[in-house]
GROMACS .gro file of C-alpha atoms in nm:
model
  416
    1UNK     CA    1  -2.412  -1.321   0.917
    2UNK     CA    2  -2.675  -1.099   1.076
    3UNK     CA    3  -2.445  -0.956   1.338
    4UNK     CA    4  -2.214  -0.828   1.066
    5UNK     CA    5  -2.488  -0.691   0.845
    6UNK     CA    6  -2.646  -0.494   1.128
    7UNK     CA    7  -2.320  -0.321   1.231
    8UNK     CA    8  -2.445   0.024   1.128
    9UNK     CA    9  -2.736  -0.005   1.372
   10UNK     CA   10  -2.515  -0.051   1.677
   11UNK     CA   11  -2.471   0.224   1.932
   12UNK     CA   12  -2.191   0.440   1.802
   13UNK     CA   13  -1.860   0.392   1.979
   14UNK     CA   14  -1.606   0.655   2.072
   15UNK     CA   15  -1.323   0.407   2.058
   16UNK     CA   16  -1.406   0.210   1.740
   17UNK     CA   17  -1.219   0.343   1.434
   18UNK     CA   18  -1.402   0.384   1.106
   19UNK     CA   19  -1.275   0.484   0.763
   20UNK     CA   20  -1.478   0.779   0.640
   21UNK     CA   21  -1.315   0.810   0.302
   22UNK     CA   22  -1.021   0.691   0.088
   23UNK     CA   23  -0.833   0.842  -0.205
   24UNK     CA   24  -0.512   0.766  -0.390
   25UNK     CA   25  -0.320   0.909  -0.676
   26UNK     CA   26  -0.266   0.703  -0.991
   27UNK     CA   27   0.044   0.489  -0.957
   28UNK     CA   28   0.312   0.619  -1.186
   29UNK     CA   29   0.588   0.422  -1.355
   30UNK     CA   30   0.945   0.473  -1.243
   31UNK     CA   31   1.062   0.790  -1.424
   32UNK     CA   32   0.713   0.811  -1.573
   33UNK     CA   33   0.444   1.076  -1.572
   34UNK     CA   34   0.458   1.147  -1.201
   35UNK     CA   35   0.841   1.152  -1.173
   36UNK     CA   36   0.855   1.531  -1.152
   37UNK     CA   37   0.618   1.543  -0.854
   38UNK     CA   38   0.765   1.535  -0.504
   39UNK     CA   39   0.634   1.277  -0.259
   40UNK     CA   40   0.477   1.535  -0.023
   41UNK     CA   41   0.291   1.687  -0.317
   42UNK     CA   42   0.159   1.343  -0.406
   43UNK     CA   43   0.061   1.297  -0.039
   44UNK     CA   44  -0.114   1.636  -0.032
   45UNK     CA   45  -0.311   1.541  -0.343
   46UNK     CA   46  -0.430   1.221  -0.185
   47UNK     CA   47  -0.519   1.391   0.142
   48UNK     CA   48  -0.717   1.659  -0.036
   49UNK     CA   49  -0.902   1.394  -0.233
   50UNK     CA   50  -0.986   1.197   0.081
   51UNK     CA   51  -1.113   1.508   0.262
   52UNK     CA   52  -1.335   1.614  -0.029
   53UNK     CA   53  -1.486   1.268  -0.051
   54UNK     CA   54  -1.551   1.248   0.321
   55UNK     CA   55  -1.741   1.578   0.327
   56UNK     CA   56  -1.839   1.666  -0.030
   57UNK     CA   57  -2.065   1.953   0.067
   58UNK     CA   58  -2.007   2.278   0.254
   59UNK     CA   59  -2.188   2.169   0.571
   60UNK     CA   60  -1.884   2.026   0.744
   61UNK     CA   61  -1.545   2.197   0.775
   62UNK     CA   62  -1.360   1.866   0.790
   63UNK     CA   63  -1.008   2.003   0.745
   64UNK     CA   64  -1.051   2.201   1.071
   65UNK     CA   65  -1.158   1.877   1.242
   66UNK     CA   66  -0.835   1.692   1.158
   67UNK     CA   67  -0.616   1.695   1.470
   68UNK     CA   68  -0.344   1.444   1.375
   69UNK     CA   69  -0.186   1.271   1.073
   70UNK     CA   70   0.033   0.966   1.021
   71UNK     CA   71   0.185   0.922   0.676
   72UNK     CA   72   0.426   0.646   0.564
   73UNK     CA   73   0.739   0.731   0.370
   74UNK     CA   74   1.042   0.507   0.330
   75UNK     CA   75   1.320   0.691   0.148
   76UNK     CA   76   1.307   1.048   0.266
   77UNK     CA   77   1.648   1.155   0.138
   78UNK     CA   78   1.619   1.478  -0.052
   79UNK     CA   79   1.257   1.544   0.038
   80UNK     CA   80   1.326   1.785   0.321
   81UNK     CA   81   1.243   1.755   0.689
   82UNK     CA   82   0.914   1.616   0.820
   83UNK     CA   83   0.758   1.479   0.495
   84UNK     CA   84   0.423   1.418   0.662
   85UNK     CA   85   0.411   1.775   0.777
   86UNK     CA   86   0.482   1.898   0.427
   87UNK     CA   87   0.200   1.693   0.283
   88UNK     CA   88  -0.047   1.797   0.555
   89UNK     CA   89   0.017   2.165   0.518
   90UNK     CA   90   0.021   2.126   0.138
   91UNK     CA   91  -0.332   1.987   0.163
   92UNK     CA   92  -0.444   2.298   0.354
   93UNK     CA   93  -0.488   2.137   0.690
   94UNK     CA   94  -0.456   2.355   1.005
   95UNK     CA   95  -0.113   2.450   1.142
   96UNK     CA   96  -0.221   2.281   1.464
   97UNK     CA   97  -0.233   1.937   1.300
   98UNK     CA   98   0.010   1.695   1.471
   99UNK     CA   99   0.219   1.516   1.207
  100UNK     CA  100   0.423   1.198   1.221
  101UNK     CA  101   0.611   1.031   0.934
  102UNK     CA  102   0.615   0.650   0.963
  103UNK     CA  103   0.886   0.425   0.826
  104UNK     CA  104   0.810   0.051   0.849
  105UNK     CA  105   0.949  -0.005   0.503
  106UNK     CA  106   0.674  -0.148   0.274
  107UNK     CA  107   0.427  -0.166   0.563
  108UNK     CA  108   0.465   0.209   0.641
  109UNK     CA  109   0.128   0.314   0.496
  110UNK     CA  110  -0.057   0.034   0.673
  111UNK     CA  111   0.117   0.103   1.004
  112UNK     CA  112   0.005   0.464   0.970
  113UNK     CA  113  -0.355   0.341   0.958
  114UNK     CA  114  -0.298   0.113   1.255
  115UNK     CA  115  -0.144   0.393   1.464
  116UNK     CA  116  -0.451   0.606   1.390
  117UNK     CA  117  -0.686   0.330   1.491
  118UNK     CA  118  -0.485   0.277   1.814
  119UNK     CA  119  -0.514   0.647   1.897
  120UNK     CA  120  -0.890   0.625   1.860
  121UNK     CA  121  -0.909   0.300   2.061
  122UNK     CA  122  -0.709   0.463   2.337
  123UNK     CA  123  -0.957   0.750   2.354
  124UNK     CA  124  -0.696   1.019   2.284
  125UNK     CA  125  -0.885   1.165   1.985
  126UNK     CA  126  -1.134   1.436   2.091
  127UNK     CA  127  -1.499   1.368   1.995
  128UNK     CA  128  -1.580   1.501   1.652
  129UNK     CA  129  -1.215   1.517   1.548
  130UNK     CA  130  -1.052   1.323   1.265
  131UNK     CA  131  -0.721   1.170   1.175
  132UNK     CA  132  -0.553   1.139   0.836
  133UNK     CA  133  -0.353   0.823   0.759
  134UNK     CA  134  -0.178   0.688   0.452
  135UNK     CA  135   0.153   0.689   0.273
  136UNK     CA  136   0.351   0.838  -0.015
  137UNK     CA  137   0.661   0.765  -0.218
  138UNK     CA  138   0.841   0.907  -0.517
  139UNK     CA  139   1.091   0.639  -0.603
  140UNK     CA  140   1.178   0.835  -0.912
  141UNK     CA  141   1.311   1.124  -0.704
  142UNK     CA  142   1.521   0.930  -0.462
  143UNK     CA  143   1.877   1.062  -0.507
  144UNK     CA  144   2.209   0.881  -0.541
  145UNK     CA  145   2.448   0.913  -0.246
  146UNK     CA  146   2.815   1.000  -0.237
  147UNK     CA  147   2.910   0.828   0.093
  148UNK     CA  148   3.266   0.958   0.133
  149UNK     CA  149   3.196   1.315   0.037
  150UNK     CA  150   3.219   1.447   0.393
  151UNK     CA  151   3.554   1.296   0.474
  152UNK     CA  152   3.681   1.342   0.124
  153UNK     CA  153   3.802   1.112  -0.151
  154UNK     CA  154   4.180   1.148  -0.149
  155UNK     CA  155   4.263   0.943  -0.456
  156UNK     CA  156   4.078   0.752  -0.725
  157UNK     CA  157   3.711   0.731  -0.820
  158UNK     CA  158   3.417   0.791  -0.591
  159UNK     CA  159   3.123   0.555  -0.602
  160UNK     CA  160   2.755   0.672  -0.622
  161UNK     CA  161   2.514   0.465  -0.417
  162UNK     CA  162   2.155   0.432  -0.543
  163UNK     CA  163   1.929   0.544  -0.260
  164UNK     CA  164   1.632   0.345  -0.386
  165UNK     CA  165   1.824   0.019  -0.360
  166UNK     CA  166   2.028   0.104  -0.051
  167UNK     CA  167   1.749   0.233   0.168
  168UNK     CA  168   1.445   0.076   0.007
  169UNK     CA  169   1.530  -0.260  -0.147
  170UNK     CA  170   1.842  -0.391   0.020
  171UNK     CA  171   1.856  -0.653   0.298
  172UNK     CA  172   2.132  -0.517   0.526
  173UNK     CA  173   2.126  -0.820   0.753
  174UNK     CA  174   2.247  -1.054   0.480
  175UNK     CA  175   2.390  -0.785   0.252
  176UNK     CA  176   2.183  -0.874  -0.049
  177UNK     CA  177   1.897  -0.745  -0.260
  178UNK     CA  178   1.555  -0.840  -0.122
  179UNK     CA  179   1.499  -1.021  -0.446
  180UNK     CA  180   1.739  -1.287  -0.317
  181UNK     CA  181   1.502  -1.335  -0.025
  182UNK     CA  182   1.225  -1.398  -0.277
  183UNK     CA  183   1.447  -1.662  -0.445
  184UNK     CA  184   1.486  -1.833  -0.107
  185UNK     CA  185   1.112  -1.827  -0.062
  186UNK     CA  186   1.058  -1.988  -0.400
  187UNK     CA  187   1.297  -2.262  -0.313
  188UNK     CA  188   1.157  -2.317   0.036
  189UNK     CA  189   0.801  -2.357  -0.087
  190UNK     CA  190   0.875  -2.525  -0.420
  191UNK     CA  191   0.734  -2.240  -0.630
  192UNK     CA  192   0.861  -2.258  -0.984
  193UNK     CA  193   0.945  -1.991  -1.239
  194UNK     CA  194   0.638  -2.101  -1.432
  195UNK     CA  195   0.417  -2.062  -1.122
  196UNK     CA  196   0.545  -1.707  -1.071
  197UNK     CA  197   0.508  -1.609  -1.435
  198UNK     CA  198   0.152  -1.747  -1.448
  199UNK     CA  199   0.066  -1.552  -1.134
  200UNK     CA  200   0.224  -1.241  -1.286
  201UNK     CA  201   0.015  -1.266  -1.604
  202UNK     CA  202  -0.302  -1.319  -1.403
  203UNK     CA  203  -0.224  -1.014  -1.184
  204UNK     CA  204  -0.193  -0.801  -1.497
  205UNK     CA  205  -0.510  -0.948  -1.645
  206UNK     CA  206  -0.706  -0.867  -1.331
  207UNK     CA  207  -0.566  -0.518  -1.311
  208UNK     CA  208  -0.648  -0.446  -1.674
  209UNK     CA  209  -0.999  -0.576  -1.621
  210UNK     CA  210  -1.044  -0.359  -1.315
  211UNK     CA  211  -0.934  -0.056  -1.515
  212UNK     CA  212  -1.161  -0.148  -1.807
  213UNK     CA  213  -1.462  -0.171  -1.577
  214UNK     CA  214  -1.365   0.143  -1.380
  215UNK     CA  215  -1.332  -0.041  -1.048
  216UNK     CA  216  -1.057   0.200  -0.945
  217UNK     CA  217  -1.255   0.504  -1.041
  218UNK     CA  218  -1.370   0.573  -0.683
  219UNK     CA  219  -1.016   0.537  -0.554
  220UNK     CA  220  -0.816   0.762  -0.784
  221UNK     CA  221  -0.787   1.140  -0.755
  222UNK     CA  222  -0.612   1.295  -1.057
  223UNK     CA  223  -0.274   1.464  -1.027
  224UNK     CA  224  -0.228   1.792  -1.214
  225UNK     CA  225   0.122   1.872  -1.324
  226UNK     CA  226   0.192   2.227  -1.433
  227UNK     CA  227   0.360   2.253  -1.772
  228UNK     CA  228   0.579   2.534  -1.902
  229UNK     CA  229   0.311   2.627  -2.149
  230UNK     CA  230  -0.054   2.545  -2.187
  231UNK     CA  231  -0.282   2.347  -1.960
  232UNK     CA  232  -0.159   2.119  -1.682
  233UNK     CA  233  -0.086   1.756  -1.757
  234UNK     CA  234  -0.360   1.554  -1.585
  235UNK     CA  235  -0.263   1.201  -1.478
  236UNK     CA  236  -0.572   1.001  -1.381
  237UNK     CA  237  -0.490   0.636  -1.450
  238UNK     CA  238  -0.237   0.380  -1.325
  239UNK     CA  239   0.052   0.357  -1.574
  240UNK     CA  240   0.204   0.017  -1.500
  241UNK     CA  241  -0.066  -0.236  -1.609
  242UNK     CA  242  -0.053  -0.139  -1.977
  243UNK     CA  243   0.329  -0.151  -1.989
  244UNK     CA  244   0.377  -0.531  -1.989
  245UNK     CA  245   0.459  -0.726  -2.304
  246UNK     CA  246   0.307  -1.062  -2.218
  247UNK     CA  247   0.503  -1.238  -2.493
  248UNK     CA  248   0.831  -1.150  -2.324
  249UNK     CA  249   0.746  -1.276  -1.975
  250UNK     CA  250   0.867  -1.635  -2.019
  251UNK     CA  251   1.197  -1.533  -2.180
  252UNK     CA  252   1.309  -1.265  -1.931
  253UNK     CA  253   1.629  -1.338  -1.747
  254UNK     CA  254   1.628  -1.376  -1.368
  255UNK     CA  255   1.687  -1.037  -1.208
  256UNK     CA  256   1.872  -1.139  -0.891
  257UNK     CA  257   2.005  -1.497  -0.882
  258UNK     CA  258   2.208  -1.529  -1.198
  259UNK     CA  259   2.367  -1.869  -1.160
  260UNK     CA  260   2.118  -2.040  -1.383
  261UNK     CA  261   1.877  -2.134  -1.111
  262UNK     CA  262   1.700  -1.796  -1.057
  263UNK     CA  263   1.320  -1.765  -1.087
  264UNK     CA  264   1.238  -1.404  -0.994
  265UNK     CA  265   1.231  -1.162  -1.290
  266UNK     CA  266   1.150  -0.800  -1.345
  267UNK     CA  267   0.801  -0.905  -1.464
  268UNK     CA  268   0.699  -1.140  -1.180
  269UNK     CA  269   0.834  -0.895  -0.918
  270UNK     CA  270   0.674  -0.562  -0.839
  271UNK     CA  271   0.813  -0.252  -1.010
  272UNK     CA  272   0.949   0.081  -0.878
  273UNK     CA  273   0.678   0.344  -0.869
  274UNK     CA  274   0.547   0.681  -0.753
  275UNK     CA  275   0.218   0.742  -0.573
  276UNK     CA  276   0.030   0.826  -0.256
  277UNK     CA  277  -0.277   0.714  -0.067
  278UNK     CA  278  -0.472   0.865   0.221
  279UNK     CA  279  -0.783   0.810   0.424
  280UNK     CA  280  -0.986   0.996   0.687
  281UNK     CA  281  -1.029   0.795   1.005
  282UNK     CA  282  -1.259   0.884   1.295
  283UNK     CA  283  -1.444   0.720   1.578
  284UNK     CA  284  -1.792   0.595   1.499
  285UNK     CA  285  -1.929   0.851   1.743
  286UNK     CA  286  -1.726   1.131   1.592
  287UNK     CA  287  -1.842   1.052   1.235
  288UNK     CA  288  -2.203   1.049   1.350
  289UNK     CA  289  -2.155   1.381   1.532
  290UNK     CA  290  -2.040   1.545   1.209
  291UNK     CA  291  -2.306   1.376   1.003
  292UNK     CA  292  -2.053   1.179   0.798
  293UNK     CA  293  -2.114   0.827   0.657
  294UNK     CA  294  -1.820   0.591   0.713
  295UNK     CA  295  -1.740   0.343   0.438
  296UNK     CA  296  -1.570   0.081   0.657
  297UNK     CA  297  -1.498  -0.022   1.013
  298UNK     CA  298  -1.151  -0.127   1.131
  299UNK     CA  299  -1.214  -0.461   1.312
  300UNK     CA  300  -0.861  -0.559   1.403
  301UNK     CA  301  -0.496  -0.530   1.314
  302UNK     CA  302  -0.166  -0.696   1.399
  303UNK     CA  303   0.208  -0.715   1.330
  304UNK     CA  304   0.453  -1.006   1.323
  305UNK     CA  305   0.829  -1.045   1.280
  306UNK     CA  306   1.065  -1.331   1.194
  307UNK     CA  307   1.409  -1.382   1.040
  308UNK     CA  308   1.477  -1.089   0.798
  309UNK     CA  309   1.559  -1.326   0.517
  310UNK     CA  310   1.208  -1.475   0.548
  311UNK     CA  311   1.018  -1.147   0.539
  312UNK     CA  312   0.830  -1.284   0.237
  313UNK     CA  313   0.611  -1.513   0.450
  314UNK     CA  314   0.560  -1.281   0.747
  315UNK     CA  315   0.200  -1.202   0.635
  316UNK     CA  316   0.112  -1.562   0.724
  317UNK     CA  317   0.203  -1.471   1.082
  318UNK     CA  318   0.048  -1.123   1.095
  319UNK     CA  319  -0.291  -1.223   0.958
  320UNK     CA  320  -0.362  -1.467   1.249
  321UNK     CA  321  -0.263  -1.187   1.496
  322UNK     CA  322  -0.509  -0.949   1.335
  323UNK     CA  323  -0.780  -1.218   1.344
  324UNK     CA  324  -0.716  -1.286   1.711
  325UNK     CA  325  -0.735  -0.916   1.793
  326UNK     CA  326  -1.058  -0.889   1.600
  327UNK     CA  327  -1.207  -1.198   1.772
  328UNK     CA  328  -1.252  -1.362   1.432
  329UNK     CA  329  -1.164  -1.678   1.242
  330UNK     CA  330  -1.013  -1.720   0.897
  331UNK     CA  331  -1.347  -1.838   0.763
  332UNK     CA  332  -1.492  -1.494   0.848
  333UNK     CA  333  -1.270  -1.328   0.588
  334UNK     CA  334  -1.431  -1.308   0.244
  335UNK     CA  335  -1.151  -1.142   0.047
  336UNK     CA  336  -0.779  -1.085   0.095
  337UNK     CA  337  -0.530  -0.829  -0.035
  338UNK     CA  338  -0.174  -0.953   0.004
  339UNK     CA  339   0.085  -0.703  -0.125
  340UNK     CA  340   0.267  -0.851  -0.421
  341UNK     CA  341   0.620  -0.741  -0.346
  342UNK     CA  342   0.696  -1.044  -0.563
  343UNK     CA  343   0.462  -1.296  -0.718
  344UNK     CA  344   0.618  -1.556  -0.491
  345UNK     CA  345   0.507  -1.360  -0.180
  346UNK     CA  346   0.141  -1.393  -0.273
  347UNK     CA  347   0.183  -1.755  -0.381
  348UNK     CA  348   0.365  -1.858  -0.062
  349UNK     CA  349   0.116  -1.685   0.173
  350UNK     CA  350  -0.182  -1.821  -0.018
  351UNK     CA  351  -0.033  -2.167   0.040
  352UNK     CA  352   0.051  -2.109   0.406
  353UNK     CA  353  -0.287  -1.958   0.490
  354UNK     CA  354  -0.477  -2.204   0.272
  355UNK     CA  355  -0.660  -1.931   0.081
  356UNK     CA  356  -0.866  -1.943  -0.235
  357UNK     CA  357  -0.658  -1.770  -0.502
  358UNK     CA  358  -0.973  -1.638  -0.666
  359UNK     CA  359  -1.039  -1.431  -0.355
  360UNK     CA  360  -0.687  -1.286  -0.323
  361UNK     CA  361  -0.597  -0.961  -0.506
  362UNK     CA  362  -0.900  -0.988  -0.730
  363UNK     CA  363  -0.827  -0.650  -0.894
  364UNK     CA  364  -0.463  -0.740  -0.946
  365UNK     CA  365  -0.178  -0.642  -0.715
  366UNK     CA  366   0.153  -0.464  -0.692
  367UNK     CA  367   0.314  -0.685  -0.959
  368UNK     CA  368   0.077  -0.525  -1.213
  369UNK     CA  369  -0.025  -0.195  -1.047
  370UNK     CA  370   0.311  -0.104  -0.901
  371UNK     CA  371   0.459  -0.067  -0.551
  372UNK     CA  372   0.541   0.282  -0.429
  373UNK     CA  373   0.683   0.140  -0.108
  374UNK     CA  374   0.566   0.400   0.147
  375UNK     CA  375   0.217   0.411  -0.005
  376UNK     CA  376   0.125   0.044  -0.073
  377UNK     CA  377   0.015  -0.053   0.275
  378UNK     CA  378  -0.255   0.214   0.270
  379UNK     CA  379  -0.337   0.155  -0.100
  380UNK     CA  380  -0.425  -0.210  -0.052
  381UNK     CA  381  -0.671  -0.124   0.230
  382UNK     CA  382  -0.852   0.114  -0.004
  383UNK     CA  383  -0.846  -0.143  -0.287
  384UNK     CA  384  -0.980  -0.408  -0.044
  385UNK     CA  385  -1.276  -0.181   0.027
  386UNK     CA  386  -1.331  -0.146  -0.353
  387UNK     CA  387  -1.325  -0.526  -0.388
  388UNK     CA  388  -1.574  -0.571  -0.103
  389UNK     CA  389  -1.807  -0.309  -0.251
  390UNK     CA  390  -1.791  -0.446  -0.604
  391UNK     CA  391  -1.846  -0.803  -0.476
  392UNK     CA  392  -2.123  -0.694  -0.233
  393UNK     CA  393  -1.912  -0.857   0.045
  394UNK     CA  394  -1.857  -0.744   0.400
  395UNK     CA  395  -1.529  -0.844   0.554
  396UNK     CA  396  -1.174  -0.847   0.416
  397UNK     CA  397  -0.813  -0.858   0.531
  398UNK     CA  398  -0.517  -0.665   0.387
  399UNK     CA  399  -0.165  -0.775   0.464
  400UNK     CA  400   0.181  -0.663   0.361
  401UNK     CA  401   0.535  -0.785   0.429
  402UNK     CA  402   0.820  -0.551   0.503
  403UNK     CA  403   1.199  -0.563   0.497
  404UNK     CA  404   1.354  -0.680   0.824
  405UNK     CA  405   1.132  -0.980   0.854
  406UNK     CA  406   0.808  -0.807   0.940
  407UNK     CA  407   0.448  -0.779   0.824
  408UNK     CA  408   0.126  -0.598   0.915
  409UNK     CA  409  -0.237  -0.691   0.862
  410UNK     CA  410  -0.566  -0.499   0.895
  411UNK     CA  411  -0.917  -0.642   0.887
  412UNK     CA  412  -1.204  -0.414   0.775
  413UNK     CA  413  -1.579  -0.443   0.743
  414UNK     CA  414  -1.757  -0.259   0.466
  415UNK     CA  415  -2.043  -0.055   0.598
  416UNK     CA  416  -2.352  -0.070   0.379
   0.00000   0.00000   0.00000
């Protein structure tokens, strides 16, 4: 498509958002190597990485050009006030940077990107200024709650409530774990346990292949963790993909529906994880003014909502909204990233959108890589760019469901 290939030759727009750079931390296992690192520190690491990649030399003082930041974070208990602000200042950005923490559950990181693009489209970003967008989560550091502690427990035991489950993974509308929503999805769309296990194994295979061939190398910025003695521990690779024992996948018990009919297991669902992702977003005109070379253009985005119990299939509604807003058709999309909250989420949306499975999550997804919930929406946009670059393709769509029945989708074009 000549019009797509010649994008970089267009007159630069002051209201078209471009991604100048992207960086993410490795994704750590729950209570793994990153468990001692607070979410804002992970966020600051990703921001610093994105800034250094956007302007690798000394010619541009990019941190001084950042005027606003949006960062996703879902479970903020125990982090301290204004998590986004903590990450921004931790990355050395100016005190004048406007900071907003976004909570759209699993879609938080993607919504942060969309809000940045909307600010640019609305013309509120001064020429030559930049925005930072992304997300962060340390699921390992989410505390347990003692709900009755203020009013007092007069007699008997007091129950601890797991904050990860209560505020991150629980469907309050139907008072059940979101895994039960995945079970409903499997039943609604006739997706078997074997289908989900096969998808899971393939996600891990693709992720391990991507690691072997260093496809994530341009995404990841290492995290240094100070030790009591000696050199810092350097974490520079995703932990989750190597952790699966493939032989055990078929024999695992269902994790949520335990009446003998369950199909969703700890393997074919995503795991609990720690990580952060960030990108520098500017207008085309602003990037040109600073002499920066964008890596991708944001062509369109959209949200959708439906019954909370059916959040699993909300991406099938959000993707058409993003396409409509971009003035595009499904055939224009070469590759998709659909966040694998559960294997059944990807399988159902592939079916509903009539997608080629070979062009969905080609480097593996959250089932294999992990799902730090406030981070994943931004992470899959960055990985989508990596897929487009490796495949010498141009246009892709990233979509992610979120608790409450929602989903978000973003369409990007790789700039060559």
